[in-house]
Every structure is written in C-alpha cells, then in structure tokens.
C-alpha cells in the first residue's frame, strides 16, 4: 500500500499536467495526422519535414524558419512550409537543365497534392513557398472554405489563375508572386475581405484585373498588363501600396491616384505612361515613396512633389519632363516620348483594312503575279534546304537530336512545359532593350569618336567610355583589345557569353561590336561591350553619406542584400559555365533610381583574360569551388557593412566586426543591437536581423568549405525578409514603404 501511494505521488503531477493541457493542441486527429504525412511524401521529403515519425506530435513541433504548424481543437489551422528551391526569376532563359533540379520530380502531381491538402478543411493560413511545385493550379483550390491567407509564391506553377478563386470569400491575403502564371486574372470583386493582392513576377495580362475596393496592397509588378490605369481606383480609400512597375501600361496617370488618402507607396516605373501630369494635383499626406521613372511623361512635375520629397523619395528620371538643369541628363528629348508614345498605343492591324478601298482589285492582280513568282522561288529554296538538312544530319546527328528534344511540343509529363519556360525566363532581363550587335559607326557616334572627355577609366580591362546612343539613352562602352592566333571568326564564338549577361541585379550587357584586323601571324580584335548605365550612386556612397544612410532602413537594406545575392546567384548558376572571381566589393554594387542593387565589374571571361584567369585560379584560388567560396566571402563583407553601417578598410576590421556580431547573436539581445547600425533601431524585427547576422557570419568563415552556397545565402535572406514583412504588416514599423 505504501509503495502504491508513493507511485501515485510521482504520477499525480503528470496527471494534472495532462488535464490542464489545452485541448486545442493536446492531440491532432488521426486523420489529419495521416494527411500531414502524405504531404511530407508528396513534397518528396523536403528538409523542413524531415525527422517525423509516427510518435511525433506534429502540433507540438516548435516553429522554425521553414515550418510552422498551428492546431486548434484537434485540427490544423495554420501550415507554413518554406523550402530552399529557387524560383523561376532566378534563372537564365538558356539554362535548360535547371528545371529538374529546382522543381519537384516528374512523379509530382499538383492535382493529387491539392486533393490531399484540401482535406485539411479547417486551414485558415496556408503558405507553400519555394518548394518546387509545378503544374497548373487546380480549380479545387476553392475547397479551402475557411482559408484567409494563401501564399504559394516562388514556385513553378503555370497556366491561368483558376476562376474558382473568386469564390473564396474569406481570403484576406492572396500571394502568388514569382511563378509562371499567364492569361487574365479572374474577377476578384466578390472577395470583399481581400486586403492584400500580390501577383508580381508572372506573365499576367493584358487587362488590369477587377478587384474589390477594400484592398490595402496591390502588387502587380513584372507582368504583361497592357491597359490604362482603371478609373475605379478613385474609390480605393484604403489603398496603401500600389506597385504596377515593369508592365506595358499606357495613357495618362490619373490625377486622383497620387491623392488617394491612405496611399504610402506608389510605383509606376518602367511602363508606357504618357502625357502631362497636372501641376496642381494634390499629393496624399501619407506618401513616403513615388516612382514614375522610365515612362513617356512630358511637361512639369506636380507642385506637391516639392513638399512630398522633403519627407519621401520621388523618382522621375527617364521621361521627357521639364526639370532643373542638373537633371536634364536624366530626361529624354520631347520627340522621344512623342514617338514612343505613338508606338505604345498603336492601333490593331485590323483597322488598316479600311484603307484598301478602291485599290482592292489592283492589289488582287498584283498579288497573283507576285504569288506565282514567290511559289517558284520557294520551290527552289525548298530543294536547297532539303539538301543542306540531309547533309547536316549526316555530319551532326547528335546535335539535331538535342535540338529536336529541346523544342519538342509533346505533352509527356515534364516539370514545366517547354513553351512556358522562355517567357518566364525573360523576366530576368525585364526592362532592358533587346540585345543587339552594334556597328563601328554607332560606337564611334556614341562616344563622339572616343573623345577623351568621355573616358571614365583605363586599366587592365581596357578603356571605359561614357556614351549616348541615338535614342538618347546613356551607356558605358568597354573597349578590349584581344590578340589571338587563329581564324577571325573564332573570337565571335568566344564572345557568345555576352548575350547571356543580362539580369535585373547585374549591370547588364546591351550589345557588342567586334572589329578585327589581320596582322600575320596574329589576329587583333577590338571588342566593344556596351553596358547599361546606372546613373545613381554605389552602395558604399549611400552608406557613407550620413543623411542617405538614415534613409536606408532595414527593409530597404534587406531588399538590396537580396538583390545582390540574386545577382551573384545568376553569375554562378545562370550562365554556363558559371562565372566566379567577381571582385565583389561594396563600391561595385550600384543602385539605380529605384535603389535596386546591381553587381558591376564582374568577371567577363573574354579570350584575352583566359590565360590570366587560369593562372590566377591555380595560384590564388585553387579551384572553381574555391573561386565560388571566395565570392561568398566577399558577399559576407558587403552584408557586414550593410548591417553595421561601418566602412571596412582592412581584414582586421572584418574579424573585429564579425566577432562582435558572433558574441551578440549568442548572448543577450542588447549585445547584438550594440553592433548594428544605430540608424536601423526601431525598423527591424529581431528574428529577421538575427537570421541575416547568422548567414553573414557563415559567409565569413575562415574555412572556405564551411561557407554556404549562394542558394543558402539567398534562402536565409528571403526568409529574413518574410519575417520582416510580417512584423511590418502588424504595425510595428513606424516608417513604412
């Protein structure tokens, strides 16, 4: 009896603990537990879901950067899974092999996946980010009756957005950013609870979507919208963020838009908006950011921009506006906007039929004659083509097979249909003009015959000139002389890499020109590489200027850091072979007018540099892998300056700041705060900052093999940004964008 009482005394606290445990998380129903294990299998066991066993109480798993499960009354109400697969915009159009690595396997069925997922009928929050999901989003998505937040961003989901989404009346947030969606957006006006709509980074269009007037955030940047800004927006009194940049919108900017009472962030950059802005239009008192750059606007700026710019950033370069003299070099001549504006709203070809009139019969006769001649010519051409094709097939059978496979239109199961990939990949170079081959006359004209006053610098990479193209755009022209033994045409094959060096987060190549002279026994070629010109300052300049540094709060610095990482990722994985040893310094990170970060002075593997690079790789770096890790280390130094706001001039300073951050991340919160730039105080979520600090420390590891890959760096920075955005949306940030 005594032993029985002793046993009970030990068990009594445990019994009380079980009885006091809230039933909402005490035990997940067996059916929903099985569903989560099915999800684990269907997602092909991502890192976030590894380690589960049948004894794992999934409702008691601690939240992590990649997984969060919330339960109530035995049901899953919130499920967040964040993977580490990169998104479509991170890749180059010609990198055809990446799809199998970044998407789930061919066995994956998005229809089967959502059939299982929708059995979690009590879900209110569902976030499936960077998991490599591919295929068209099934209409059964509307079976989530209770869903309030849907985030399936940074995947490879293609096709149209299903019409059934418009019946999900409880939705407050819909985020489909950075996928491969195309076609029209369904009518979302019935979603009266919807406050956030983010469809950026897709190929949606052409009409502006119909949405409800209760929206607080509308993000449609980097799509294919081709319409006017709808007048219905005048009723959107709650709208705070409106971003439709990098589309094809045309027409005037409505005067009411800038005066919407709650508007804080307005981005209309890189469209075809034209006409005059009303000088007397009123600006919202809430505005903190306005970007109308790179449109076709003429006339004067609204007078209210003067008062707004004192407390907010206003960007308006790349138009045809009448501005102060110091900004004239950022504006096109009036004729440019008039010509381009006419092209932007060019009427459909069907309207031209009316002009044929009385000439129909004469045109018919001429058409018959020309047709006979063309048919004869085509027959001759067909015979020649058949002969050449058969000859090519005999000499290059393997090449023809690969080309046939690449452009096959079969409907066999693949991660992404080949017809969907090119359009999505074009987004990496969005906003850039088509790549072109320049003539020597155009190069001479652009540089004013290489006038010494246009020479910016001269060094081991050749001469760098500032130039102006005939359309008024400013460029940089890099002149590189190459001596080689061999045929003149071989240099043309070796500079093919230039066509691929186009990305939104690198200073991109717009075109090139080659002039070759034969000097026995060598061939001398001069390669003129035409780069885009970034007229703003470097990140070093921005952080060194006290007033400008104060403007760069944590969300802006996070966006810049992610941009730099994406630029480096493009150089490493977006071209083949990858480009390493990129001289990543903070002074080589340029900021455009929208404060987007662009990596400049990266390594361009031209023939004249190959021998030097190979020798350097042998003596200094050791291998391609070490070259990659060297770039990661240099990226860590940049992140260190972004976080601390301090200018680093020596390796000893790197170690001191790194040690200070390491101590802070392992001790009290106040310690890490003392190491961070004081101007960031009150603008960051602690978890966001801690994540960024940790990945920075990892990048700066003395052992190169312990440094993370660029994908790991990017994943951590994106997670830190998501944490920050969640914190900001909760009203914690006093200065919102």
Tab-separated table of C-alpha atoms in Angstrom, residues 96-523:
chain	number	residue	atom	x	y	z
A	96	UNK	CA	17.704	24.461	-69.906
A	97	UNK	CA	18.980	21.955	-67.353
A	98	UNK	CA	17.931	23.750	-64.180
A	99	UNK	CA	14.262	22.713	-64.219
A	100	UNK	CA	14.782	19.169	-62.979
A	101	UNK	CA	16.943	20.456	-60.119
A	102	UNK	CA	14.658	23.240	-58.893
A	103	UNK	CA	11.221	21.649	-59.308
A	104	UNK	CA	9.798	18.516	-57.788
A	105	UNK	CA	10.282	15.378	-59.882
A	106	UNK	CA	8.150	14.235	-62.807
A	107	UNK	CA	6.267	11.966	-60.408
A	108	UNK	CA	4.777	15.022	-58.698
A	109	UNK	CA	1.121	15.740	-59.475
A	110	UNK	CA	-0.144	19.125	-58.367
A	111	UNK	CA	-3.722	17.874	-58.732
A	112	UNK	CA	-3.124	14.952	-56.373
A	113	UNK	CA	-1.253	17.205	-53.981
A	114	UNK	CA	-4.128	19.673	-53.584
A	115	UNK	CA	-6.645	16.808	-53.416
A	116	UNK	CA	-4.839	15.742	-50.237
A	117	UNK	CA	-4.241	19.276	-48.956
A	118	UNK	CA	-7.891	20.344	-49.201
A	119	UNK	CA	-8.823	17.610	-46.726
A	120	UNK	CA	-7.375	19.958	-44.100
A	121	UNK	CA	-10.706	21.752	-44.202
A	122	UNK	CA	-10.062	23.933	-41.140
A	123	UNK	CA	-6.996	25.652	-42.555
A	124	UNK	CA	-7.009	29.433	-42.233
A	125	UNK	CA	-3.379	30.092	-43.234
A	126	UNK	CA	-1.539	28.132	-45.941
A	127	UNK	CA	1.965	29.113	-47.100
A	128	UNK	CA	3.859	26.851	-49.516
A	129	UNK	CA	6.956	28.803	-50.573
A	130	UNK	CA	9.981	27.766	-52.676
A	131	UNK	CA	9.010	24.084	-52.721
A	132	UNK	CA	9.372	23.458	-56.474
A	133	UNK	CA	5.627	22.956	-57.047
A	134	UNK	CA	4.877	22.766	-60.781
A	135	UNK	CA	1.844	22.375	-62.992
A	136	UNK	CA	-1.427	24.323	-63.395
A	137	UNK	CA	-3.164	25.357	-60.178
A	138	UNK	CA	-6.280	23.125	-59.936
A	139	UNK	CA	-9.768	24.611	-59.588
A	140	UNK	CA	-10.329	22.555	-56.432
A	141	UNK	CA	-8.262	25.170	-54.573
A	142	UNK	CA	-11.616	26.705	-53.559
A	143	UNK	CA	-12.303	23.699	-51.305
A	144	UNK	CA	-10.358	25.560	-48.614
A	145	UNK	CA	-13.603	27.051	-47.315
A	146	UNK	CA	-12.083	28.727	-44.257
A	147	UNK	CA	-8.825	29.920	-45.812
A	148	UNK	CA	-7.862	33.522	-45.039
A	149	UNK	CA	-4.225	33.600	-46.192
A	150	UNK	CA	-2.950	31.792	-49.306
A	151	UNK	CA	0.726	32.129	-50.201
A	152	UNK	CA	2.174	29.830	-52.873
A	153	UNK	CA	4.943	32.162	-54.027
A	154	UNK	CA	8.301	31.324	-55.623
A	155	UNK	CA	7.235	28.073	-57.268
A	156	UNK	CA	6.832	26.985	-60.899
A	157	UNK	CA	3.037	26.972	-61.192
A	158	UNK	CA	1.967	27.848	-64.716
A	159	UNK	CA	-1.204	28.357	-66.747
A	160	UNK	CA	-4.138	30.548	-65.763
A	161	UNK	CA	-5.281	31.514	-62.278
A	162	UNK	CA	-8.430	29.393	-61.746
A	163	UNK	CA	-11.771	31.191	-61.782
A	164	UNK	CA	-12.753	29.272	-58.647
A	165	UNK	CA	-10.501	31.523	-56.549
A	166	UNK	CA	-13.165	34.233	-56.806
A	167	UNK	CA	-15.460	32.129	-54.590
A	168	UNK	CA	-13.077	32.037	-51.610
A	169	UNK	CA	-14.931	34.750	-49.700
A	170	UNK	CA	-12.801	34.560	-46.529
A	171	UNK	CA	-9.494	35.363	-48.257
A	172	UNK	CA	-7.676	38.341	-46.759
A	173	UNK	CA	-4.305	37.773	-48.439
A	174	UNK	CA	-3.558	36.222	-51.843
A	175	UNK	CA	0.141	35.942	-52.748
A	176	UNK	CA	1.061	34.153	-55.990
A	177	UNK	CA	4.237	36.123	-56.659
A	178	UNK	CA	7.144	34.757	-58.720
A	179	UNK	CA	5.529	31.852	-60.565
A	180	UNK	CA	4.742	31.223	-64.248
A	181	UNK	CA	1.057	32.244	-64.318
A	182	UNK	CA	-0.246	33.727	-67.553
A	183	UNK	CA	-3.533	34.886	-69.068
A	184	UNK	CA	-6.168	37.079	-67.453
A	185	UNK	CA	-6.744	37.427	-63.731
A	186	UNK	CA	-10.272	36.254	-62.780
A	187	UNK	CA	-12.784	38.773	-61.429
A	188	UNK	CA	-11.942	39.183	-57.726
A	189	UNK	CA	-14.502	41.847	-56.846
A	190	UNK	CA	-16.542	39.383	-54.806
A	191	UNK	CA	-13.633	38.882	-52.414
A	192	UNK	CA	-14.730	41.717	-50.171
A	193	UNK	CA	-12.398	40.661	-47.328
A	194	UNK	CA	-9.304	40.717	-49.546
A	195	UNK	CA	-6.740	43.234	-48.284
A	196	UNK	CA	-3.511	42.043	-49.928
A	197	UNK	CA	-3.119	41.021	-53.576
A	198	UNK	CA	0.407	40.203	-54.748
A	199	UNK	CA	0.662	38.666	-58.226
A	200	UNK	CA	4.067	40.108	-59.156
A	201	UNK	CA	6.670	38.294	-61.214
A	202	UNK	CA	4.332	36.387	-63.546
A	203	UNK	CA	3.093	36.910	-67.115
A	204	UNK	CA	-0.442	38.064	-66.396
A	205	UNK	CA	-2.389	40.460	-68.598
A	206	UNK	CA	-3.388	42.123	-70.684
A	207	UNK	CA	-6.227	43.903	-68.857
A	208	UNK	CA	-5.932	45.318	-65.355
A	209	UNK	CA	-7.715	42.871	-63.014
A	210	UNK	CA	-11.105	43.633	-61.461
A	211	UNK	CA	-10.632	43.819	-57.697
A	212	UNK	CA	-12.533	44.977	-54.623
A	213	UNK	CA	-12.117	48.469	-53.207
A	214	UNK	CA	-11.131	47.244	-49.715
A	215	UNK	CA	-7.617	46.320	-50.835
A	216	UNK	CA	-4.733	47.775	-48.849
A	217	UNK	CA	-1.913	46.349	-51.026
A	218	UNK	CA	-1.904	45.776	-54.799
A	219	UNK	CA	1.353	44.351	-56.200
A	220	UNK	CA	1.290	43.545	-59.931
A	221	UNK	CA	4.867	44.406	-60.905
A	222	UNK	CA	6.732	42.449	-63.614
A	223	UNK	CA	3.722	41.214	-65.568
A	224	UNK	CA	2.280	41.857	-69.043
A	225	UNK	CA	-0.506	44.324	-68.272
A	226	UNK	CA	-1.368	46.451	-71.305
A	227	UNK	CA	-4.159	48.861	-70.461
A	228	UNK	CA	-4.936	52.176	-68.833
A	229	UNK	CA	-4.851	52.646	-65.077
A	230	UNK	CA	-8.522	51.970	-64.249
A	231	UNK	CA	-10.582	54.997	-63.085
A	232	UNK	CA	-12.317	52.773	-60.489
A	233	UNK	CA	-9.259	53.163	-58.270
A	234	UNK	CA	-10.593	56.554	-57.230
A	235	UNK	CA	-12.805	54.672	-54.730
A	236	UNK	CA	-9.902	52.740	-53.115
A	237	UNK	CA	-9.678	54.822	-49.950
A	238	UNK	CA	-7.817	52.093	-48.004
A	239	UNK	CA	-5.092	51.542	-50.603
A	240	UNK	CA	-1.598	51.987	-49.095
A	241	UNK	CA	0.713	50.151	-51.537
A	242	UNK	CA	0.251	50.243	-55.319
A	243	UNK	CA	3.025	48.739	-57.472
A	244	UNK	CA	2.439	48.116	-61.190
A	245	UNK	CA	6.017	48.743	-62.331
A	246	UNK	CA	7.594	46.903	-65.280
A	247	UNK	CA	4.423	46.358	-67.290
A	248	UNK	CA	3.093	47.900	-70.509
A	249	UNK	CA	0.523	50.310	-69.070
A	250	UNK	CA	-0.189	53.325	-71.260
A	251	UNK	CA	-2.235	56.509	-71.191
A	252	UNK	CA	-2.227	59.272	-68.596
A	253	UNK	CA	-1.591	58.958	-64.866
A	254	UNK	CA	-4.965	59.842	-63.292
A	255	UNK	CA	-4.697	62.894	-61.041
A	256	UNK	CA	-6.692	61.160	-58.273
A	257	UNK	CA	-4.140	58.350	-57.931
A	258	UNK	CA	-1.462	60.386	-56.167
A	259	UNK	CA	-4.038	61.932	-53.849
A	260	UNK	CA	-5.624	58.708	-52.547
A	261	UNK	CA	-5.935	59.387	-48.798
A	262	UNK	CA	-4.136	56.273	-47.474
A	263	UNK	CA	-1.551	55.851	-50.235
A	264	UNK	CA	2.016	55.433	-48.926
A	265	UNK	CA	3.923	53.622	-51.706
A	266	UNK	CA	3.348	54.250	-55.429
A	267	UNK	CA	5.482	52.599	-58.130
A	268	UNK	CA	4.554	53.154	-61.791
A	269	UNK	CA	8.105	52.838	-63.164
A	270	UNK	CA	9.020	51.203	-66.496
A	271	UNK	CA	5.696	51.439	-68.305
A	272	UNK	CA	4.468	53.483	-71.298
A	273	UNK	CA	2.504	56.085	-69.343
A	274	UNK	CA	2.419	59.380	-71.210
A	275	UNK	CA	1.013	62.902	-71.276
A	276	UNK	CA	1.240	65.725	-68.771
A	277	UNK	CA	0.917	65.452	-65.033
A	278	UNK	CA	-1.436	68.021	-63.578
A	279	UNK	CA	0.750	70.675	-61.968
A	280	UNK	CA	-1.951	71.426	-59.407
A	281	UNK	CA	-2.772	67.845	-58.423
A	282	UNK	CA	-2.764	67.148	-54.692
A	283	UNK	CA	-0.464	64.576	-53.094
A	284	UNK	CA	-1.567	62.242	-50.326
A	285	UNK	CA	-0.176	63.323	-46.974
A	286	UNK	CA	0.756	59.671	-46.317
A	287	UNK	CA	3.116	59.285	-49.281
A	288	UNK	CA	6.611	58.027	-48.477
A	289	UNK	CA	7.704	56.769	-51.931
A	290	UNK	CA	6.780	57.685	-55.524
A	291	UNK	CA	8.432	56.254	-58.647
A	292	UNK	CA	7.225	57.388	-62.084
A	293	UNK	CA	10.614	56.906	-63.776
A	294	UNK	CA	11.168	55.412	-67.234
A	295	UNK	CA	7.820	56.316	-68.771
A	296	UNK	CA	6.893	58.815	-71.505
A	297	UNK	CA	5.738	61.740	-69.371
A	298	UNK	CA	6.127	65.347	-70.536
A	299	UNK	CA	5.613	68.804	-69.052
A	300	UNK	CA	6.318	69.792	-65.458
A	301	UNK	CA	6.153	67.858	-62.228
A	302	UNK	CA	3.215	68.447	-59.866
A	303	UNK	CA	3.998	71.247	-57.444
A	304	UNK	CA	3.108	69.000	-54.496
A	305	UNK	CA	6.116	66.774	-55.286
A	306	UNK	CA	8.298	69.511	-53.857
A	307	UNK	CA	6.708	69.239	-50.438
A	308	UNK	CA	6.409	65.443	-50.579
A	309	UNK	CA	10.085	64.938	-51.499
A	310	UNK	CA	11.143	66.541	-48.244
A	311	UNK	CA	9.814	63.523	-46.329
A	312	UNK	CA	9.739	60.864	-49.056
A	313	UNK	CA	11.668	59.700	-52.096
A	314	UNK	CA	10.359	60.828	-55.505
A	315	UNK	CA	11.924	59.253	-58.636
A	316	UNK	CA	11.137	60.558	-62.118
A	317	UNK	CA	14.175	60.084	-64.404
A	318	UNK	CA	13.921	58.562	-67.872
A	319	UNK	CA	10.931	60.653	-69.037
A	320	UNK	CA	10.729	63.847	-71.120
A	321	UNK	CA	9.923	66.180	-68.245
A	322	UNK	CA	10.965	69.809	-67.971
A	323	UNK	CA	13.169	69.683	-64.879
A	324	UNK	CA	16.044	71.621	-63.392
A	325	UNK	CA	19.275	71.769	-65.356
A	326	UNK	CA	21.063	69.368	-63.042
A	327	UNK	CA	18.583	66.644	-64.018
A	328	UNK	CA	18.439	67.279	-67.751
A	329	UNK	CA	20.829	64.413	-68.491
A	330	UNK	CA	18.248	62.041	-66.978
A	331	UNK	CA	15.433	63.124	-69.291
A	332	UNK	CA	14.847	62.239	-72.948
A	333	UNK	CA	14.082	64.907	-75.552
A	334	UNK	CA	10.383	65.617	-76.116
A	335	UNK	CA	10.469	63.922	-79.547
A	336	UNK	CA	11.450	60.615	-77.948
A	337	UNK	CA	8.325	60.450	-75.787
A	338	UNK	CA	6.096	61.560	-78.659
A	339	UNK	CA	7.428	58.835	-80.950
A	340	UNK	CA	7.448	56.064	-78.350
A	341	UNK	CA	4.023	57.078	-77.068
A	342	UNK	CA	2.565	56.645	-80.539
A	343	UNK	CA	4.081	53.154	-80.780
A	344	UNK	CA	2.774	52.183	-77.343
A	345	UNK	CA	-0.852	52.761	-78.336
A	346	UNK	CA	-0.522	51.681	-81.964
A	347	UNK	CA	-3.965	50.580	-83.244
A	348	UNK	CA	-4.579	46.932	-84.163
A	349	UNK	CA	-3.757	45.879	-87.687
A	350	UNK	CA	-7.427	45.169	-88.448
A	351	UNK	CA	-8.130	48.903	-88.602
A	352	UNK	CA	-5.836	49.196	-91.573
A	353	UNK	CA	-8.211	47.173	-93.740
A	354	UNK	CA	-10.371	50.252	-94.313
A	355	UNK	CA	-7.518	51.938	-96.149
A	356	UNK	CA	-7.534	49.432	-99.014
A	357	UNK	CA	-10.712	51.000	-100.525
A	358	UNK	CA	-10.773	51.158	-104.294
A	359	UNK	CA	-7.352	49.550	-104.699
A	360	UNK	CA	-8.658	46.051	-103.900
A	361	UNK	CA	-8.816	44.794	-107.464
A	362	UNK	CA	-5.428	46.176	-108.440
A	363	UNK	CA	-3.943	44.663	-105.293
A	364	UNK	CA	-5.502	41.298	-106.159
A	365	UNK	CA	-3.923	41.242	-109.602
A	366	UNK	CA	-0.527	42.236	-108.278
A	367	UNK	CA	-0.883	39.634	-105.541
A	368	UNK	CA	-1.478	36.843	-108.097
A	369	UNK	CA	1.595	37.843	-110.082
A	370	UNK	CA	3.791	38.143	-107.018
A	371	UNK	CA	2.390	34.865	-105.680
A	372	UNK	CA	3.425	32.948	-108.807
A	373	UNK	CA	6.952	34.340	-108.571
A	374	UNK	CA	7.160	33.540	-104.856
A	375	UNK	CA	5.935	29.960	-105.337
A	376	UNK	CA	8.643	29.356	-107.910
A	377	UNK	CA	11.271	30.829	-105.614
A	378	UNK	CA	10.037	28.786	-102.652
A	379	UNK	CA	10.277	25.546	-104.604
A	380	UNK	CA	13.923	26.276	-105.418
A	381	UNK	CA	14.594	27.244	-101.803
A	382	UNK	CA	12.898	24.067	-100.526
A	383	UNK	CA	15.142	21.861	-102.658
A	384	UNK	CA	18.256	23.680	-101.341
A	385	UNK	CA	17.067	23.392	-97.708
A	386	UNK	CA	16.350	19.653	-98.029
A	387	UNK	CA	19.801	19.102	-99.470
A	388	UNK	CA	21.508	21.083	-96.684
A	389	UNK	CA	19.423	19.449	-93.957
A	390	UNK	CA	20.300	15.940	-95.087
A	391	UNK	CA	23.959	16.934	-95.197
A	392	UNK	CA	23.804	18.414	-91.690
A	393	UNK	CA	22.047	15.316	-90.324
A	394	UNK	CA	24.814	13.122	-91.625
A	395	UNK	CA	27.562	15.266	-90.074
A	396	UNK	CA	25.863	16.211	-86.739
A	397	UNK	CA	23.249	13.576	-85.811
A	398	UNK	CA	23.572	14.136	-82.020
A	399	UNK	CA	23.145	17.892	-82.295
A	400	UNK	CA	19.943	17.546	-84.305
A	401	UNK	CA	18.507	15.139	-81.757
A	402	UNK	CA	19.156	17.522	-78.857
A	403	UNK	CA	17.608	20.420	-80.736
A	404	UNK	CA	14.561	18.312	-81.563
A	405	UNK	CA	14.154	17.361	-77.924
A	406	UNK	CA	14.575	20.970	-76.779
A	407	UNK	CA	11.798	22.276	-78.963
A	408	UNK	CA	9.510	19.251	-78.802
A	409	UNK	CA	5.840	20.096	-78.262
A	410	UNK	CA	4.861	16.667	-76.974
A	411	UNK	CA	2.659	16.523	-73.911
A	412	UNK	CA	4.698	13.975	-71.965
A	413	UNK	CA	4.884	14.763	-68.256
A	414	UNK	CA	7.664	17.277	-67.504
A	415	UNK	CA	8.323	19.647	-64.594
A	416	UNK	CA	7.472	22.590	-66.835
A	417	UNK	CA	6.261	22.546	-70.414
A	418	UNK	CA	8.994	23.938	-72.676
A	419	UNK	CA	6.589	26.501	-74.061
A	420	UNK	CA	6.226	28.051	-70.597
A	421	UNK	CA	9.892	28.397	-69.714
A	422	UNK	CA	11.148	31.073	-72.168
A	423	UNK	CA	8.534	33.659	-71.225
A	424	UNK	CA	9.245	33.259	-67.510
A	425	UNK	CA	12.975	33.432	-68.025
A	426	UNK	CA	12.679	36.729	-69.879
A	427	UNK	CA	11.811	38.306	-66.552
A	428	UNK	CA	15.466	38.079	-65.522
A	429	UNK	CA	16.211	40.873	-68.006
A	430	UNK	CA	12.930	42.746	-67.647
A	431	UNK	CA	13.091	46.415	-68.593
A	432	UNK	CA	16.171	46.008	-70.786
A	433	UNK	CA	16.076	46.659	-74.552
A	434	UNK	CA	16.723	43.660	-76.838
A	435	UNK	CA	20.353	42.578	-77.176
A	436	UNK	CA	21.887	43.867	-80.385
A	437	UNK	CA	25.067	43.896	-82.449
A	438	UNK	CA	26.306	47.466	-82.871
A	439	UNK	CA	28.163	48.799	-85.905
A	440	UNK	CA	31.524	50.538	-85.537
A	441	UNK	CA	29.865	53.774	-86.701
A	442	UNK	CA	27.327	53.540	-83.860
A	443	UNK	CA	30.111	53.013	-81.311
A	444	UNK	CA	32.073	55.983	-82.653
A	445	UNK	CA	28.948	58.120	-82.700
A	446	UNK	CA	28.049	57.134	-79.139
A	447	UNK	CA	31.482	58.057	-77.743
A	448	UNK	CA	31.976	61.116	-80.001
A	449	UNK	CA	34.881	59.354	-81.709
A	450	UNK	CA	36.237	58.263	-78.331
A	451	UNK	CA	36.553	61.824	-77.095
A	452	UNK	CA	38.964	61.869	-74.097
A	453	UNK	CA	36.379	63.835	-72.120
A	454	UNK	CA	34.149	60.737	-72.220
A	455	UNK	CA	36.891	58.403	-70.934
A	456	UNK	CA	35.945	57.237	-67.428
A	457	UNK	CA	38.907	54.989	-66.705
A	458	UNK	CA	41.659	52.941	-68.314
A	459	UNK	CA	43.179	49.805	-66.863
A	460	UNK	CA	43.708	46.070	-67.242
A	461	UNK	CA	40.131	45.674	-68.503
A	462	UNK	CA	40.665	48.189	-71.307
A	463	UNK	CA	39.175	51.658	-71.705
A	464	UNK	CA	35.741	52.527	-70.345
A	465	UNK	CA	33.818	55.354	-72.050
A	466	UNK	CA	30.517	57.014	-71.321
A	467	UNK	CA	28.343	57.196	-74.424
A	468	UNK	CA	24.975	58.271	-75.742
A	469	UNK	CA	23.007	56.156	-78.216
A	470	UNK	CA	20.898	57.714	-80.932
A	471	UNK	CA	17.690	57.163	-78.957
A	472	UNK	CA	19.083	59.338	-76.162
A	473	UNK	CA	19.880	56.536	-73.688
A	474	UNK	CA	23.174	56.655	-71.789
A	475	UNK	CA	25.508	53.641	-71.919
A	476	UNK	CA	29.022	52.558	-70.966
A	477	UNK	CA	31.340	51.290	-73.699
A	478	UNK	CA	34.194	48.980	-72.655
A	479	UNK	CA	36.948	48.683	-75.296
A	480	UNK	CA	39.019	45.486	-75.013
A	481	UNK	CA	41.803	44.545	-77.440
A	482	UNK	CA	42.414	40.838	-77.966
A	483	UNK	CA	45.371	39.271	-79.761
A	484	UNK	CA	44.974	35.670	-80.826
A	485	UNK	CA	46.371	33.048	-83.112
A	486	UNK	CA	43.685	31.582	-85.298
A	487	UNK	CA	40.813	32.489	-87.542
A	488	UNK	CA	38.982	35.806	-87.114
A	489	UNK	CA	35.601	34.118	-86.697
A	490	UNK	CA	36.733	32.237	-83.576
A	491	UNK	CA	36.531	35.415	-81.494
A	492	UNK	CA	32.836	35.710	-82.366
A	493	UNK	CA	32.194	32.268	-80.933
A	494	UNK	CA	34.073	33.120	-77.753
A	495	UNK	CA	32.070	36.275	-77.009
A	496	UNK	CA	28.720	34.477	-77.220
A	497	UNK	CA	28.641	34.578	-73.418
A	498	UNK	CA	27.917	38.314	-73.654
A	499	UNK	CA	24.385	37.594	-74.917
A	500	UNK	CA	23.578	35.879	-71.612
A	501	UNK	CA	24.882	38.545	-69.213
A	502	UNK	CA	21.536	40.234	-68.683
A	503	UNK	CA	19.859	40.255	-65.301
A	504	UNK	CA	17.964	42.796	-63.231
A	505	UNK	CA	20.571	42.622	-60.474
A	506	UNK	CA	23.712	42.939	-62.599
A	507	UNK	CA	24.918	45.816	-64.751
A	508	UNK	CA	23.756	44.108	-67.917
A	509	UNK	CA	25.285	43.895	-71.368
A	510	UNK	CA	23.127	45.574	-74.034
A	511	UNK	CA	25.191	44.529	-77.038
A	512	UNK	CA	28.642	44.429	-78.574
A	513	UNK	CA	30.703	45.242	-81.641
A	514	UNK	CA	33.816	43.442	-82.936
A	515	UNK	CA	36.429	44.972	-85.222
A	516	UNK	CA	39.091	42.514	-86.451
A	517	UNK	CA	42.416	43.253	-88.169
A	518	UNK	CA	44.649	40.540	-89.616
A	519	UNK	CA	48.318	41.029	-88.697
A	520	UNK	CA	50.341	37.944	-89.651
A	521	UNK	CA	50.744	35.670	-87.741
A	522	UNK	CA	48.269	37.110	-85.228
A	523	UNK	CA	44.735	38.406	-85.425
